[in-house]
Amino acid sequence: MAILATAERLLEDRTLSEISIDDLARGAGISRPTFYFYFASKDAVLLALLDRVVEQGQTAAGDVLDHLAGDPRARWREAISAFYEAFRSHRAVTLACAQVRATNAEVRQLWATVMERWVQRTATAIEAERERGAAPLGLPARDLAVALNSMNERVLYATFADEGPAVAESTVVDVLLDIWLSSIYQTTAP
Amino acid sequence: MAILATAERLLEDRTLSEISIDDLARGAGISRPTFYFYFASKDAVLLALLDRVVEQGQTAAGDVLDHLAGDPRARWREAISAFYEAFRSHRAVTLACAQVRATNAEVRQLWATVMERWVQRTATAIEAERERGAAPLGLPARDLAVALNSMNERVLYATFADEGPAVAESTVVDVLLDIWLSSIYQTTAP
DNA sequence: TGAGAGTATCGACACCACGTCGAAGATGCC
DNA sequence: GGCATCTTCGACGTGGTGTCGATACTCTCA
């Protein structure tokens, strides 16, 4: 769909609020009313874009967290890296979503669903590690999972948007990993 | 100033983009052109509001982190609580800022400055704890400080906005505290 | 005391983006 | 060739924004 392609292209160097529906329409070679034949609003376009990214990221992540026993550090690192790559490979779209999420309920909802999935996987993995005696008891696994995933989201956003205090792109995964390991295992070398 | 009061009041139950300049003007008992006599835009109003909150929060925080030695856990908890209270006592304003930050460079700038101050205090405190042998070496103190403060920001936002996966308001401070202690001291009981 | 320099206010205008409606080309199927 | 459905757009009304010029309201100082 030409509209989606146009949107993703324009988002590379403008923010969504700086893009008019007319820009999207003209970019796709159609008139403004015709735009409405395909999408109800600008936000709906972003939603569709996000849908695709999510779809794609979903499979990429896989089930790394189901095989922690062998080398926990390496597995957790893969999981965080997957998160990192998902963000990174569609930087423009995810940055735009973070913006629109504040205003648009549907985007917020979709994003929340995605986060929830990550949180649940994380919580399950933490509980499994405690079960097999690799990790000590501590915070409720879900609370810990929510906080850690929120941290990743915010830190990666700052890194990619290069906004305010941020961690360098080259070290950000390892910084996050250390905090995950510390708070789950009380050591960085489980 | 009546405009500021009106803005803070309206933000209690509407988002900033749902508030027109006319709403602010009428709420303050003036006409729309007169509004422009005082502020250049809606965003400028929010900026002024944020300024006040920051001013106020700045003093409230104080220098807790300069006296960690006695009871580190208690001191760190106070620091996180200060952050929590700053957010909480002006919930509407901070939520609005998080939204506008995405679009408005000035708000983004001011927010970044505030965060930077917190980050620096945190980093300094971590280094001091390592110096006196209370905390082990590990990540660069600044990277750790950035990540932990980002986590707080995002987690508290989710809690107050009641958006997506969040931690309960009653336990959020302790959840954050545990992660801070784990990643700084490699134990939750330093 | 009244002329002039600020301060504060608004009516009226032009502008721009949005969303809708109704009419009119394509396209395909019977 | 006729009919239904998909696709397109010109033209319109609406609502929020920002500006301009005119008018009032206050001081102050000669």
mmCIF file of C-alpha atoms in Angstrom, chain A residues 33-180:
data_model
loop_
_atom_site.group_PDB
_atom_site.id
_atom_site.type_symbol
_atom_site.label_atom_id
_atom_site.label_comp_id
_atom_site.label_asym_id
_atom_site.label_seq_id
_atom_site.Cartn_x
_atom_site.Cartn_y
_atom_site.Cartn_z
ATOM 1 C CA PRO A 33 -10.714 12.511 0.084
ATOM 2 C CA THR A 34 -9.397 9.299 -1.423
ATOM 3 C CA PHE A 35 -7.121 8.921 1.568
ATOM 4 C CA TYR A 36 -10.236 8.573 3.688
ATOM 5 C CA PHE A 37 -11.365 5.709 1.560
ATOM 6 C CA TYR A 38 -8.455 3.692 2.949
ATOM 7 C CA PHE A 39 -7.847 5.082 6.425
ATOM 8 C CA ALA A 40 -9.981 6.925 8.935
ATOM 9 C CA SER A 41 -7.134 9.134 10.148
ATOM 10 C CA LYS A 42 -3.402 9.689 10.305
ATOM 11 C CA ASP A 43 -3.281 7.682 13.488
ATOM 12 C CA ALA A 44 -4.898 4.729 11.774
ATOM 13 C CA VAL A 45 -1.989 4.670 9.336
ATOM 14 C CA LEU A 46 0.478 4.551 12.175
ATOM 15 C CA LEU A 47 -1.539 1.805 13.785
ATOM 16 C CA ALA A 48 -1.311 -0.290 10.630
ATOM 17 C CA LEU A 49 2.409 0.384 10.462
ATOM 18 C CA LEU A 50 2.831 -0.667 14.071
ATOM 19 C CA ASP A 51 0.824 -3.784 13.410
ATOM 20 C CA ARG A 52 3.290 -4.880 10.764
ATOM 21 C CA VAL A 53 6.292 -4.180 12.971
ATOM 22 C CA VAL A 54 4.761 -6.066 15.874
ATOM 23 C CA GLU A 55 3.909 -9.018 13.664
ATOM 24 C CA GLN A 56 7.475 -9.144 12.473
ATOM 25 C CA GLY A 57 9.092 -8.618 15.877
ATOM 26 C CA GLN A 58 6.863 -11.257 17.400
ATOM 27 C CA THR A 59 8.490 -14.085 15.480
ATOM 28 C CA ALA A 60 12.018 -12.664 15.679
ATOM 29 C CA ALA A 61 11.966 -12.861 19.461
ATOM 30 C CA GLY A 62 11.112 -16.550 19.484
ATOM 31 C CA ASP A 63 11.337 -18.572 22.650
ATOM 32 C CA VAL A 64 14.821 -17.690 23.901
ATOM 33 C CA LEU A 65 13.550 -17.424 27.435
ATOM 34 C CA ASP A 66 12.461 -21.055 27.524
ATOM 35 C CA HIS A 67 16.045 -22.312 27.506
ATOM 36 C CA LEU A 68 17.795 -20.247 30.141
ATOM 37 C CA ALA A 69 19.338 -23.157 32.063
ATOM 38 C CA GLY A 70 22.416 -23.642 29.861
ATOM 39 C CA ASP A 71 23.802 -20.114 29.809
ATOM 40 C CA PRO A 72 21.396 -17.671 31.439
ATOM 41 C CA ARG A 73 23.474 -14.579 30.747
ATOM 42 C CA ALA A 74 23.694 -15.342 27.033
ATOM 43 C CA ARG A 75 19.972 -16.134 26.778
ATOM 44 C CA TRP A 76 18.848 -12.990 28.593
ATOM 45 C CA ARG A 77 21.180 -11.016 26.398
ATOM 46 C CA GLU A 78 19.528 -12.451 23.320
ATOM 47 C CA ALA A 79 16.116 -11.509 24.645
ATOM 48 C CA ILE A 80 17.141 -7.919 25.306
ATOM 49 C CA SER A 81 18.868 -7.793 21.952
ATOM 50 C CA ALA A 82 15.671 -8.906 20.247
ATOM 51 C CA PHE A 83 13.843 -6.026 21.920
ATOM 52 C CA TYR A 84 16.652 -3.717 20.848
ATOM 53 C CA GLU A 85 16.546 -4.878 17.251
ATOM 54 C CA ALA A 86 12.774 -4.656 17.057
ATOM 55 C CA PHE A 87 12.999 -1.002 18.045
ATOM 56 C CA ARG A 88 16.007 -0.297 15.937
ATOM 57 C CA SER A 89 14.913 -1.789 12.654
ATOM 58 C CA HIS A 90 11.848 0.454 12.539
ATOM 59 C CA ARG A 91 13.156 3.346 14.513
ATOM 60 C CA ALA A 92 10.930 5.923 12.824
ATOM 61 C CA VAL A 93 7.744 3.970 13.418
ATOM 62 C CA THR A 94 8.423 3.160 17.041
ATOM 63 C CA LEU A 95 9.446 6.715 17.860
ATOM 64 C CA ALA A 96 6.257 7.990 16.246
ATOM 65 C CA CYS A 97 4.210 5.468 18.210
ATOM 66 C CA ALA A 98 5.724 6.577 21.482
ATOM 67 C CA GLN A 99 4.519 10.053 20.624
ATOM 68 C CA VAL A 100 1.054 9.177 19.455
ATOM 69 C CA ARG A 101 0.481 6.727 22.262
ATOM 70 C CA ALA A 102 -0.056 9.710 24.528
ATOM 71 C CA THR A 103 -3.000 10.932 22.458
ATOM 72 C CA ASN A 104 -4.450 7.911 20.723
ATOM 73 C CA ALA A 105 -6.228 5.173 22.635
ATOM 74 C CA GLU A 106 -5.901 2.504 19.957
ATOM 75 C CA VAL A 107 -2.160 2.871 19.595
ATOM 76 C CA ARG A 108 -1.867 2.892 23.371
ATOM 77 C CA GLN A 109 -3.909 -0.283 23.513
ATOM 78 C CA LEU A 110 -1.886 -2.106 20.890
ATOM 79 C CA TRP A 111 1.361 -1.088 22.494
ATOM 80 C CA ALA A 112 0.113 -2.186 25.884
ATOM 81 C CA THR A 113 -0.775 -5.582 24.447
ATOM 82 C CA VAL A 114 2.698 -6.027 23.050
ATOM 83 C CA MET A 115 4.309 -4.988 26.308
ATOM 84 C CA GLU A 116 2.040 -7.316 28.214
ATOM 85 C CA ARG A 117 3.287 -10.233 26.151
ATOM 86 C CA TRP A 118 6.904 -9.375 26.883
ATOM 87 C CA VAL A 119 6.130 -8.898 30.547
ATOM 88 C CA GLN A 120 4.446 -12.269 30.796
ATOM 89 C CA ARG A 121 7.290 -14.081 29.126
ATOM 90 C CA THR A 122 9.737 -12.358 31.417
ATOM 91 C CA ALA A 123 7.742 -13.103 34.552
ATOM 92 C CA THR A 124 7.390 -16.752 33.611
ATOM 93 C CA ALA A 125 11.109 -17.047 32.974
ATOM 94 C CA ILE A 126 11.957 -15.433 36.314
ATOM 95 C CA GLU A 127 9.678 -17.828 38.132
ATOM 96 C CA ALA A 128 11.261 -20.771 36.338
ATOM 97 C CA GLU A 129 14.722 -19.605 37.371
ATOM 98 C CA ARG A 130 13.604 -19.370 40.982
ATOM 99 C CA GLU A 131 11.993 -22.774 40.728
ATOM 100 C CA ARG A 132 15.218 -24.445 39.669
ATOM 101 C CA GLY A 133 17.155 -22.607 42.366
ATOM 102 C CA ALA A 134 19.146 -20.420 40.004
ATOM 103 C CA ALA A 135 17.576 -17.192 41.218
ATOM 104 C CA PRO A 136 16.737 -16.168 44.805
ATOM 105 C CA LEU A 137 13.255 -15.182 45.876
ATOM 106 C CA GLY A 138 12.515 -11.470 45.922
ATOM 107 C CA LEU A 139 10.025 -9.102 44.361
ATOM 108 C CA PRO A 140 6.865 -10.542 42.841
ATOM 109 C CA ALA A 141 8.031 -11.753 39.445
ATOM 110 C CA ARG A 142 5.441 -9.740 37.594
ATOM 111 C CA ASP A 143 6.337 -6.446 39.249
ATOM 112 C CA LEU A 144 9.978 -7.039 38.489
ATOM 113 C CA ALA A 145 9.140 -7.914 34.891
ATOM 114 C CA VAL A 146 7.040 -4.782 34.444
ATOM 115 C CA ALA A 147 9.749 -2.518 35.811
ATOM 116 C CA LEU A 148 12.547 -4.079 33.776
ATOM 117 C CA ASN A 149 10.616 -4.007 30.517
ATOM 118 C CA SER A 150 9.550 -0.420 31.173
ATOM 119 C CA MET A 151 13.169 0.462 31.732
ATOM 120 C CA ASN A 152 14.143 -1.081 28.429
ATOM 121 C CA GLU A 153 11.425 0.784 26.613
ATOM 122 C CA ARG A 154 12.357 4.166 28.035
ATOM 123 C CA VAL A 155 16.100 3.734 27.812
ATOM 124 C CA LEU A 156 16.001 2.500 24.233
ATOM 125 C CA TYR A 157 13.674 5.337 23.303
ATOM 126 C CA ALA A 158 16.075 7.911 24.733
ATOM 127 C CA THR A 159 18.991 6.242 22.995
ATOM 128 C CA PHE A 160 17.343 6.135 19.579
ATOM 129 C CA ALA A 161 15.719 9.555 19.832
ATOM 130 C CA ASP A 162 18.979 10.927 21.208
ATOM 131 C CA GLU A 163 16.899 12.859 23.690
ATOM 132 C CA GLY A 164 18.132 14.060 27.071
ATOM 133 C CA PRO A 165 20.280 11.784 29.250
ATOM 134 C CA ALA A 166 20.828 8.602 27.271
ATOM 135 C CA VAL A 167 23.114 5.588 27.069
ATOM 136 C CA ALA A 168 25.330 5.179 24.007
ATOM 137 C CA GLU A 169 23.864 2.934 21.336
ATOM 138 C CA SER A 170 26.930 0.682 21.368
ATOM 139 C CA THR A 171 26.709 -0.176 25.057
ATOM 140 C CA VAL A 172 23.024 0.102 25.818
ATOM 141 C CA VAL A 173 22.253 -3.618 25.578
ATOM 142 C CA ASP A 174 24.993 -4.532 28.038
ATOM 143 C CA VAL A 175 23.971 -1.824 30.464
ATOM 144 C CA LEU A 176 20.409 -3.104 30.476
ATOM 145 C CA LEU A 177 21.565 -6.706 30.728
ATOM 146 C CA ASP A 178 23.612 -6.013 33.857
ATOM 147 C CA ILE A 179 20.624 -4.449 35.578
ATOM 148 C CA TRP A 180 18.384 -7.342 34.596
#
